[in-house]
XYZ file of C-alpha atoms in Angstrom:
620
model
C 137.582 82.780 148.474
C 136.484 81.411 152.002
C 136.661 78.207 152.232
C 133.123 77.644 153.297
C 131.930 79.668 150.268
C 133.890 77.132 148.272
C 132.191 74.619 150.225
C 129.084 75.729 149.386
C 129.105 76.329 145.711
C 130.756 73.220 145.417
C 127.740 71.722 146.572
C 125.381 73.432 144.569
C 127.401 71.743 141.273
C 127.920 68.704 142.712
C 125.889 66.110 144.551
C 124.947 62.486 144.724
C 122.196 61.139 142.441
C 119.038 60.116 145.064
C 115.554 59.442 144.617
C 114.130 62.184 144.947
C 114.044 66.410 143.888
C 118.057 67.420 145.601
C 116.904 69.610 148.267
C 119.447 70.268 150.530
C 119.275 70.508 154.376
C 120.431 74.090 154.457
C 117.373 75.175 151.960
C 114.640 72.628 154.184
C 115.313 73.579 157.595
C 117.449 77.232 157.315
C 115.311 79.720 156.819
C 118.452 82.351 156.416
C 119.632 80.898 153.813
C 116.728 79.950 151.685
C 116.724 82.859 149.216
C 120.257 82.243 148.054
C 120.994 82.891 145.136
C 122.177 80.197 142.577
C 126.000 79.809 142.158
C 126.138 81.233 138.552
C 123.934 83.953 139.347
C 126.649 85.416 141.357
C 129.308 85.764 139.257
C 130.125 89.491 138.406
C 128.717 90.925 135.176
C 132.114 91.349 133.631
C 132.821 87.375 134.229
C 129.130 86.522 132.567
C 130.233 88.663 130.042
C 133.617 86.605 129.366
C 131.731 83.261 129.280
C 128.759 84.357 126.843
C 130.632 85.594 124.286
C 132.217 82.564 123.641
C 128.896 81.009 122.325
C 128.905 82.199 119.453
C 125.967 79.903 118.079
C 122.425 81.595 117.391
C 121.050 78.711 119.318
C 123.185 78.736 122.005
C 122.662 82.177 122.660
C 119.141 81.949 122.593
C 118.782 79.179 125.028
C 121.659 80.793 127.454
C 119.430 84.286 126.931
C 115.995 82.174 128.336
C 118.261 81.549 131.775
C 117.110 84.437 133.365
C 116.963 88.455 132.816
C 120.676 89.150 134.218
C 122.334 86.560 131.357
C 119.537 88.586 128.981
C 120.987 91.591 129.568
C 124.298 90.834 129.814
C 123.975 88.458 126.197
C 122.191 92.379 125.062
C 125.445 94.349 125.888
C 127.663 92.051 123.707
C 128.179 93.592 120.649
C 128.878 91.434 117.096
C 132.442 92.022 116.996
C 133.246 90.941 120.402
C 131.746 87.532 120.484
C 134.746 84.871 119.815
C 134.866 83.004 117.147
C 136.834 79.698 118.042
C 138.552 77.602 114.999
C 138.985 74.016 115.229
C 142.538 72.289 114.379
C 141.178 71.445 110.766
C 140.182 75.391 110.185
C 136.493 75.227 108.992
C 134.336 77.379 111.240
C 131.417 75.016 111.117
C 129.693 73.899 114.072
C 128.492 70.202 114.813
C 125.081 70.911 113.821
C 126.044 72.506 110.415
C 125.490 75.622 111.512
C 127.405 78.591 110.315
C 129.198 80.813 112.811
C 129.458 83.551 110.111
C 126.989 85.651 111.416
C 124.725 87.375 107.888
C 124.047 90.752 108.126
C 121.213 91.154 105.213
C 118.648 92.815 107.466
C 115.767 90.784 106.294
C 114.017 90.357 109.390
C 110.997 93.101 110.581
C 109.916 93.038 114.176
C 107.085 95.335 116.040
C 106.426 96.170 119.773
C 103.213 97.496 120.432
C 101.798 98.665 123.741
C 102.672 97.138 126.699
C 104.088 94.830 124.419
C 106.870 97.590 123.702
C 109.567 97.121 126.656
C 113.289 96.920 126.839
C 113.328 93.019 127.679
C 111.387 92.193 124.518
C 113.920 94.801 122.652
C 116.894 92.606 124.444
C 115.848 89.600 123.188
C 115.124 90.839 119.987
C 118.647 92.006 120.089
C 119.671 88.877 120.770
C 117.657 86.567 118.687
C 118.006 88.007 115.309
C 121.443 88.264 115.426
C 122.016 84.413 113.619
C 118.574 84.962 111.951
C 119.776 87.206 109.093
C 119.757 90.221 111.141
C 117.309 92.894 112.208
C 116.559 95.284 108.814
C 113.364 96.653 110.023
C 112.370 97.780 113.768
C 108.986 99.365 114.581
C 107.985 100.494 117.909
C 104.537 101.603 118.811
C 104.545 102.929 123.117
C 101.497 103.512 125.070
C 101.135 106.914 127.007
C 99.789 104.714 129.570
C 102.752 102.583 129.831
C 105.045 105.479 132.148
C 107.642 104.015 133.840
C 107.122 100.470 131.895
C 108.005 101.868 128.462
C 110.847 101.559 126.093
C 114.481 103.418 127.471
C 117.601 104.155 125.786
C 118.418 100.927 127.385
C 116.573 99.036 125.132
C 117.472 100.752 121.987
C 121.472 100.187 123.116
C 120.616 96.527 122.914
C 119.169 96.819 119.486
C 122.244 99.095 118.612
C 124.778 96.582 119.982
C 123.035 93.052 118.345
C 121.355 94.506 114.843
C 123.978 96.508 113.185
C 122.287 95.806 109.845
C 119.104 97.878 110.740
C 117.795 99.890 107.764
C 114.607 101.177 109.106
C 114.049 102.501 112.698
C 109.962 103.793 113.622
C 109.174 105.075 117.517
C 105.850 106.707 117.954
C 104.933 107.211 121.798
C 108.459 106.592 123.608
C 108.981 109.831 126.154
C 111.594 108.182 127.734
C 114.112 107.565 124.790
C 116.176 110.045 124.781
C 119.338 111.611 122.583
C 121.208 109.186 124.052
C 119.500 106.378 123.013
C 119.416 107.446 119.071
C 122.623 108.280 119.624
C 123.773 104.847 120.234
C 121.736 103.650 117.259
C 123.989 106.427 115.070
C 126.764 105.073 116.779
C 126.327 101.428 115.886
C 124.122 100.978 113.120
C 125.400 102.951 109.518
C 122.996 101.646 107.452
C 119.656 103.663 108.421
C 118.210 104.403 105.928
C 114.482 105.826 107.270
C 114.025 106.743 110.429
C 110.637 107.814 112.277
C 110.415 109.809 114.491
C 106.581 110.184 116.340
C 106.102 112.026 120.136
C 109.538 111.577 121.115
C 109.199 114.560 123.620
C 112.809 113.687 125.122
C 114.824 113.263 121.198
C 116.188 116.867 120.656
C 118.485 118.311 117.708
C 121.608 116.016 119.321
C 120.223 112.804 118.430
C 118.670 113.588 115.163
C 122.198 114.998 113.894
C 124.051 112.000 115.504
C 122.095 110.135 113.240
C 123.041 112.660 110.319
C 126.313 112.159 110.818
C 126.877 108.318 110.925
C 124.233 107.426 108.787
C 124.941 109.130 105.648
C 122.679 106.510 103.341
C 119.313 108.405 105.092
C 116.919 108.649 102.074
C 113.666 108.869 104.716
C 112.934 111.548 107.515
C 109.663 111.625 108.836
C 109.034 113.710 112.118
C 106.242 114.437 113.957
C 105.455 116.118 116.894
C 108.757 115.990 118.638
C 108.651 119.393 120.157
C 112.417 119.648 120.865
C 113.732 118.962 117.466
C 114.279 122.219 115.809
C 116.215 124.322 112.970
C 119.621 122.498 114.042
C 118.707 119.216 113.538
C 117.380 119.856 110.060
C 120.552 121.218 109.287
C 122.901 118.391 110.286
C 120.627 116.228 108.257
C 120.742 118.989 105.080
C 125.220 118.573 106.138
C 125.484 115.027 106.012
C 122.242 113.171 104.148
C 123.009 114.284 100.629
C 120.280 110.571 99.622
C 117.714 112.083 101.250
C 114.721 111.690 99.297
C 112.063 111.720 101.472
C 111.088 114.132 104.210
C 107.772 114.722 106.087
C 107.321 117.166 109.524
C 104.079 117.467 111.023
C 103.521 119.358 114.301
C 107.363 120.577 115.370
C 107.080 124.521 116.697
C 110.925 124.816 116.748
C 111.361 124.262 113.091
C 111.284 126.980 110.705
C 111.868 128.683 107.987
C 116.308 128.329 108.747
C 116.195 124.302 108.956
C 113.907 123.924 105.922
C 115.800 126.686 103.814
C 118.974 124.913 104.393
C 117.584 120.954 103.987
C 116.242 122.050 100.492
C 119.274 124.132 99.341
C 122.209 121.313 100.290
C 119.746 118.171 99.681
C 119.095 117.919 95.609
C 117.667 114.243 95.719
C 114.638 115.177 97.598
C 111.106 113.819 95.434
C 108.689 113.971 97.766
C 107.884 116.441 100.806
C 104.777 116.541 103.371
C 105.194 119.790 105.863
C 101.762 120.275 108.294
C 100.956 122.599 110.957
C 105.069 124.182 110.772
C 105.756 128.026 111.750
C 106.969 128.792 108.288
C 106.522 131.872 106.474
C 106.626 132.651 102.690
C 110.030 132.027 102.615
C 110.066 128.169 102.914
C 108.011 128.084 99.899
C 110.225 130.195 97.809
C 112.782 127.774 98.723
C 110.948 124.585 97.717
C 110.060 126.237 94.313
C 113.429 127.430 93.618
C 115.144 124.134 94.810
C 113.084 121.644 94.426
C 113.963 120.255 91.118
C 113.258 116.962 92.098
C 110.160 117.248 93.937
C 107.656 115.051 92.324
C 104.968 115.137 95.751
C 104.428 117.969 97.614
C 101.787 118.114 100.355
C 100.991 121.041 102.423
C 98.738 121.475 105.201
C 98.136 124.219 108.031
C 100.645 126.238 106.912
C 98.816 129.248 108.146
C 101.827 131.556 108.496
C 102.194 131.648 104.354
C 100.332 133.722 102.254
C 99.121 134.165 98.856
C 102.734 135.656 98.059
C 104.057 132.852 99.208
C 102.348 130.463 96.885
C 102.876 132.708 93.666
C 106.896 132.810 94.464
C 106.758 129.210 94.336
C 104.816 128.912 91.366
C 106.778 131.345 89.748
C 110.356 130.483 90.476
C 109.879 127.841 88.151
C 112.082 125.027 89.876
C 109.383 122.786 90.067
C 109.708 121.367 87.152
C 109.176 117.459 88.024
C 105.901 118.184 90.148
C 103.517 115.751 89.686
C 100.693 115.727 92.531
C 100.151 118.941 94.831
C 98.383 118.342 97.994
C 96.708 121.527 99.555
C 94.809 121.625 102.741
C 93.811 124.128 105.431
C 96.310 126.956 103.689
C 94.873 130.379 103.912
C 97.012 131.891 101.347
C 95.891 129.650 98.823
C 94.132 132.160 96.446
C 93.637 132.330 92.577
C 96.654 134.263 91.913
C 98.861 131.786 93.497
C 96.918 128.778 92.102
C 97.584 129.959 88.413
C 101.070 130.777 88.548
C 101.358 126.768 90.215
C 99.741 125.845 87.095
C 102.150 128.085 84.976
C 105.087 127.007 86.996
C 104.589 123.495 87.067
C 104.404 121.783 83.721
C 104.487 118.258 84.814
C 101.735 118.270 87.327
C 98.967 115.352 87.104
C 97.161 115.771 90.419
C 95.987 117.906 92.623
C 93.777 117.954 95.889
C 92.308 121.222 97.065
C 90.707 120.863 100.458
C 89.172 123.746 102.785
C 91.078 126.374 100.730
C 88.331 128.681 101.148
C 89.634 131.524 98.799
C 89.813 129.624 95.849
C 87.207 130.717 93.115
C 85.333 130.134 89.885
C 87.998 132.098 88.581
C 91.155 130.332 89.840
C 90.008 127.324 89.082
C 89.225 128.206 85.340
C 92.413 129.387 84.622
C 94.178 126.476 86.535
C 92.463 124.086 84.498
C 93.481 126.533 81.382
C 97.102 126.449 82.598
C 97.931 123.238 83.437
C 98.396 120.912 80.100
C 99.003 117.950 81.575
C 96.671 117.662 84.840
C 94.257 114.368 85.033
C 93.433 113.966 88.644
C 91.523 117.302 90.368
C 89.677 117.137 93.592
C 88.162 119.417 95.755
C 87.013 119.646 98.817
C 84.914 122.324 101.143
C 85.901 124.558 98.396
C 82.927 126.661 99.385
C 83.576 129.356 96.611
C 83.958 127.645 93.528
C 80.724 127.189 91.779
C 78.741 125.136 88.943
C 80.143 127.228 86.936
C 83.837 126.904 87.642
C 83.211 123.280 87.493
C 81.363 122.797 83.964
C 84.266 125.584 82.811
C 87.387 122.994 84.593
C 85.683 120.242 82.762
C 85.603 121.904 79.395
C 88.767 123.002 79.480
C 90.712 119.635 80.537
C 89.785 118.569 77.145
C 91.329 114.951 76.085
C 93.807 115.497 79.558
C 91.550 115.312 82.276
C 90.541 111.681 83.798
C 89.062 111.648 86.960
C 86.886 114.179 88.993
C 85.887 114.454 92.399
C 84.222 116.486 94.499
C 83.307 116.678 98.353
C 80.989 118.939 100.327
C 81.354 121.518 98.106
C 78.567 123.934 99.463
C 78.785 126.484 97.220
C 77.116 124.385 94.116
C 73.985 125.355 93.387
C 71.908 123.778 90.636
C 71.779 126.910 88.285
C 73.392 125.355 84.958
C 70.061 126.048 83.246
C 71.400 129.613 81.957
C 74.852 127.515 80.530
C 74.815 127.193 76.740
C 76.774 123.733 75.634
C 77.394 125.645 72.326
C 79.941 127.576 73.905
C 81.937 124.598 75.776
C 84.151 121.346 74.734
C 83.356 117.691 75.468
C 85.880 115.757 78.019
C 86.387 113.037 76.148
C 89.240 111.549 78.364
C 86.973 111.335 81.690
C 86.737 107.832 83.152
C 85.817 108.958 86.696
C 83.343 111.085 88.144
C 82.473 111.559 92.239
C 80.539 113.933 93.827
C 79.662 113.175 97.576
C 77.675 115.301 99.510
C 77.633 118.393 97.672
C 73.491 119.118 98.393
C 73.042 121.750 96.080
C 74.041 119.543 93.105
C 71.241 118.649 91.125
C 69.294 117.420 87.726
C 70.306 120.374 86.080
C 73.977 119.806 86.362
C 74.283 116.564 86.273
C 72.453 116.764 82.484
C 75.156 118.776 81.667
C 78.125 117.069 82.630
C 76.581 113.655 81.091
C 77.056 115.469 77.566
C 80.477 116.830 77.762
C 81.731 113.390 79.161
C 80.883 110.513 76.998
C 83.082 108.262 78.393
C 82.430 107.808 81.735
C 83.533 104.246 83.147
C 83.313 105.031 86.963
C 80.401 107.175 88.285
C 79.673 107.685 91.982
C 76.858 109.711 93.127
C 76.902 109.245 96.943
C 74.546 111.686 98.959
C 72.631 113.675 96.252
C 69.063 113.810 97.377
C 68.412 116.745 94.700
C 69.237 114.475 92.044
C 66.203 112.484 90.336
C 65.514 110.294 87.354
C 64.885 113.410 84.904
C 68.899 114.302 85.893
C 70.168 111.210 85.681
C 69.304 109.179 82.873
C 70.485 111.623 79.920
C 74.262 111.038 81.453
C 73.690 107.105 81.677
C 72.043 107.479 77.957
C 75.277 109.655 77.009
C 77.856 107.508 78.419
C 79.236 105.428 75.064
C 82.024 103.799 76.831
C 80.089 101.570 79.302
C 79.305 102.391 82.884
C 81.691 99.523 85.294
C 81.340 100.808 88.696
C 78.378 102.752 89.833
C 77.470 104.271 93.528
C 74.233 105.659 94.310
C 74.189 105.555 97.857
C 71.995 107.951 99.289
C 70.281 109.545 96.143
C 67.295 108.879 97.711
C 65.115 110.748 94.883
C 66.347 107.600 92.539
C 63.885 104.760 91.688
C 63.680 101.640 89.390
C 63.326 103.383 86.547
C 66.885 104.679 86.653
C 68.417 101.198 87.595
C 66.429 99.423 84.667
C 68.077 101.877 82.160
C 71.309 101.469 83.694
C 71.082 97.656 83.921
C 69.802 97.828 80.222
C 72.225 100.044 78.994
C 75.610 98.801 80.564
C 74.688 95.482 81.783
C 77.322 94.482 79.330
C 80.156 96.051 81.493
C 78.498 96.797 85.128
C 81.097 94.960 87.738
C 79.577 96.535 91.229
C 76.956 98.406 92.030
C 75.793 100.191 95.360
C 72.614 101.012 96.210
C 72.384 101.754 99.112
C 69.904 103.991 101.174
C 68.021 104.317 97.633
C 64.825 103.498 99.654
C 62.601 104.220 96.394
C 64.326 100.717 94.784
C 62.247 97.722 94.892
C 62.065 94.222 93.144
C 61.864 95.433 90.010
C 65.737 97.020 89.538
C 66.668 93.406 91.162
C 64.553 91.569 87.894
C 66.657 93.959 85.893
C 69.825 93.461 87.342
C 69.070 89.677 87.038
C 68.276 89.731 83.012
C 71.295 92.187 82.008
C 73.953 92.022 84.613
C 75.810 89.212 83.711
C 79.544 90.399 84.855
C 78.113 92.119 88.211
C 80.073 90.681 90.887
C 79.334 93.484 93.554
C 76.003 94.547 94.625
C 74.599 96.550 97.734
C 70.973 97.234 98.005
C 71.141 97.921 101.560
C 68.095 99.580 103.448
C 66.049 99.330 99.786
C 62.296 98.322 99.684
C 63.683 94.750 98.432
C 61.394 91.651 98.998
C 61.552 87.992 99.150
C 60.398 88.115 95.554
C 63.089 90.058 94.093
C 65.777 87.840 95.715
C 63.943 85.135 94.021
C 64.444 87.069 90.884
C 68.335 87.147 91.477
C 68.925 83.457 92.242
C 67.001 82.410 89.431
C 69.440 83.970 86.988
C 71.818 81.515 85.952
C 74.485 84.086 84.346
C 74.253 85.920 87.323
C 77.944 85.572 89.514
C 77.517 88.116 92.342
C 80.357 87.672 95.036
C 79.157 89.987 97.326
C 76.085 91.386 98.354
C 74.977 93.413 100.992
C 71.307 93.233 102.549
C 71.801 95.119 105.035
C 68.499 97.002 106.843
C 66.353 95.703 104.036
C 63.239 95.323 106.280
C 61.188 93.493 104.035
C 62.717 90.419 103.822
C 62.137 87.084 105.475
C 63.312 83.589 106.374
C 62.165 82.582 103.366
C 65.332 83.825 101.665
C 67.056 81.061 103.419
C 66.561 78.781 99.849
C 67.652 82.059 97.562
C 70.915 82.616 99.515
C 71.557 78.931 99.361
C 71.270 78.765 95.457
C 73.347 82.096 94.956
C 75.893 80.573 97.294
C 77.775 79.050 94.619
C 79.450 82.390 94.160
C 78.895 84.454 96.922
C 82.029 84.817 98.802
C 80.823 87.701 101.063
C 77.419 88.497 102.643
C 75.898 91.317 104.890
C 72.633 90.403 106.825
C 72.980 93.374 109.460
C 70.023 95.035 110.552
C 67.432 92.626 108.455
C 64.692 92.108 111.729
C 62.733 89.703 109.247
C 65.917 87.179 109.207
C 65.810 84.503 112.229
C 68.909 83.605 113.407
C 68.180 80.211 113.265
C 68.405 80.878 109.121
C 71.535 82.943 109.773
C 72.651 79.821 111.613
C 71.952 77.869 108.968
C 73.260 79.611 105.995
C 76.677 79.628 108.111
C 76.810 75.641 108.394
C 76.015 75.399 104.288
C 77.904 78.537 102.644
C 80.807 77.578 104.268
C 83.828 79.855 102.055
C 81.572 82.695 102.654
C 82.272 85.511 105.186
C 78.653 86.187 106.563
C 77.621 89.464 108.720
C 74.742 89.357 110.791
């Protein structure tokens, strides 16, 4: 080294203690060298590198990585096993503060990086501050599309790789700029993944998901959506290597196929529960899953519209899905009613299933389904435009003492023809607890009747969007219900009026926890005075956009059983300040209220009720 060099950096560490802030001549009045920079900023990488691994305190290393980015990154690139561990002459590895330099490895810290918030510095530091922390277990990472060029690299997941060999769980949605090289470092580093994510990773192909096959053999969770590179290859390093896989879900990935899936399923026996959208898979695949799947116990398919109906009857009928317990379907052309009753034939343990926009499914299929299947107690469907009243009142009465709840969602092929129906010929559901049926306009009076007496023991009823449905339909299944009604939705059954909530309040004010109301515009004061003298264990009510008064509030804070919690108001037109002194008595319970939308409400009152209902969360 020159000897002016020496000079100099001698001078930076040393100088004389003075009044004021050191600054040196040579930084006042030299203008060439005033952007120096300082001495220990210098020093080559290799030499930082020497010098920071011998702090092997958490502390220490966090303050030493808050000098500046270089000592960051260089603190980032030091793996666990190379930081020194010095031992004093008595032998004990404790440090003056008490603090261990046994580093734990439990994994029980989670971080997330969102956004702009999702860079390699803020990975580094992660990297480096967990480390003496109990280490990273859990590691989510959220990009922006938005962010090019400022976004998370491979550099940042080396860091992570290097400092948190304990991570378990690894999520990136939105990174195009980590690459195979980054996951492979992970792989490299980190054995103990267990799930990994993987969401719009345009740049991750079939390298890096079977480097993490083959050094992470504890993987029990794959999830992968649209990554357009990863293919058939990938799947099959995982199928090679992951025999804990239990978990596997691909949305949106054109390269994999029917080869990748057909070999994950055959080598990977632990798998329970599998979610495959929008794939190029053919009829195969499913013959697979029902032949091999013996441990499937969720299956969820959507946009699958290279399989058809053969497809689903193989894999009802290969029988191997024996532990099936809920059976998603959406968006699958080749659902039909063949393939629907051999599912039910082939799968004796299934409890649920959720039809939606399987537009070839019948009266018929559904019938024998229900027939079939001896243990199902959850069935929903959805924009099944085919099926019927009648395949619904024949589902119902075949489900017998099995079947629990019901829904069913713009269904546009009900219409309300159950006159010609004869109960004679059809069995009671005594096991239903829940019914729903939301915006299905062509149920009506008729049908409702009808399913009030073959399920006496309704607890949950929701009737949400059912303008054809009046009084007349209505009260015979609240008069039929023995069990006692709990929760109750009438939103938007706009042919409703009091007389229907006086029954209900009269009948099963006993058990009646919430109740909406909302959009019933034909409600007035008079269901509130009957709510008030029979609803003693409501705790939610909504009579939103309802032709409720002043009056009728009046009505509800006079009653002294009465504990509502929350209540909704909103876009009732009719009321006034003068509610101000009702809300304040009901306060005493209410822990939630919605004011929205009530024009007749000053804000000076909604200003007020703040100030003396001061646990309650107010909306105005």
């Amino acid at each position: 080294m020159e000897l002016a060099q020496l000079c100099s950096i001698a001078g930076d560490v040393y100088s004389p203690a003075c009044k004021r802030a050191r600054i040196s001549s040579s930084f006042a009045f030299n203008s060439g060298e005033s952007n120096r920079q300082p001495s220990i900023e210098i020093l080559p990488d290799e030499c930082l590198f020497e010098i920071l691994r011998r702090i092997p305190g958490g502390k220490e290393r966090g303050a030493c990585a808050s000098v500046s980015k270089k000592w960051l990154l260089v603190l980032s690139s030091i793996r666990r096993s190379e930081i020194c561990k010095p031992v004093s002459s008595c032998g004990d590895v404790e440090m003056e503060s008490g603090e261990s330099l046994e580093f734990e490895d439990d994994g029980c810290l989670t971080r997330s990086l969102e956004g702009k918030k999702a860079t390699d510095l803020r990975l580094a530091a992660i990297a480096v501050g967990t480390s003496s922390r109990g280490g990273l277990g859990k590691l989510c990472i959220r990009g922006n599309h938005n962010s090019s060029g400022y976004g998370v690299t491979d550099l940042g997941l080396s860091a992570i790789a290097r400092g948190c060999p304990s991570l378990r769980t690894l999520s990136l949605w939105n990174v195009p700029m980590v690459s195979d090289k980054g996951l492979s470092a992970i792989a490299k580093e980190c054995h103990s993944i267990e799930k990994l994510d993987l969401c719009h990773c345009p740049s991750i192909t079939d390298e890096g998901l079977a480097a993490i096959a083959g050094n992470c053999p504890n993987l029990s969770s794959l999830s992968i959506e649209s990554c357009s590179r990863i293919g058939n290859a990938g799947l099959q390093a995982v199928a090679k290597f992951c025999p804990k896989l239990q978990s596997l879900s691909i949305k949106d990935c054109p390269l994999i196929g029917d080869q990748g899936l057909s070999a994950l399923f055959s080598s990977s026996p632990a798998i329970s529960k599998v979610k495959l959208q929008s794939l190029n898979i053919t009829d195969f695949s499913l013959a697979v899953i029902g032949y091999y799947g013996r441990a499937v116990t969720s299956l969820v398919l959507t946009g699958l519209q290279f399989v058809s109906e053969k497809g689903f009857w193989v894999m009802g009928s290969a029988k191997g899905l024996e532990k099936l317990a809920s059976l998603v379907i959406t968006s699958c052309r080749g659902t039909t009613d063949v393939g629907l009753e051999a599912i039910a034939k082939g799968c004796p343990s299934l409890k649920q299933i959720c039809l939606r926009k399987c537009s070839f499914v019948s009266d018929n299929g559904l019938v024998s389904f229900t027939k079939s299947a001896g243990c199902l107690e959850s069935l929903q469907l959805e924009e099944c435009n085919r099926v019927t009243e009648s395949g619904i009142i024949g589902a119902i009465s075949n489900c017998g003492a099995k079947l629990k709840s019901l829904s069913l969602v713009r269904c546009m092929g009900i219409k309300d023809t159950a006159s010609g129906i004869s109960l004679s010929s059809l069995s009671q559901c005594s096991s239903l607890r829940s019914l729903s049926i939301k915006n299905c306009p062509g149920f009506g009076s008729l049908g409702l009747a009808l399913v009030g007496n073959l399920c006496p023991q309704l607890q949950h009823l929701e009737l949400s969007g059912l303008h054809g449905v009046t009084d007349a339909g209505l009260l015979p299944l609240l008069q039929s219900c023995n069990a006692g009604l709990e929760k109750v939705n009438l939103s938007d059954c706009s042919n409703l009026s009091d007389e229907v909530v006086s029954t209900l309040a009269r009948l099963h004010g006993g058990s009646l926890e919430v109740l909406n109301l909302d959009g019933c515009r034909r409600v007035t004061d008079a269901s509130l005075a009957a709510i008030a003298d029979h609803c003693m264990f409501l705790s939610d009510l909504d009579v939103s956009r309802c032709a409720v008064t002043d009056a009728g509030m009046g009505y509800l804070s006079n009653a002294e059983q009465l504990n509502i919690q929350v209540l909704s108001l909103s876009g009732c037109c009719y009321l006034s300040s003068k509610v101000l002194t009702c809300l304040k008595r009901m306060g005493r319970t209410l822990v939630g209220l919605n004011l929205q939308h009530c024009n007749g409400i000053s804000s000076r009152t909604v200003e007020v009720l703040v100030e003396s209902l001061w646990r309650c969360d107010i909306l105005s």
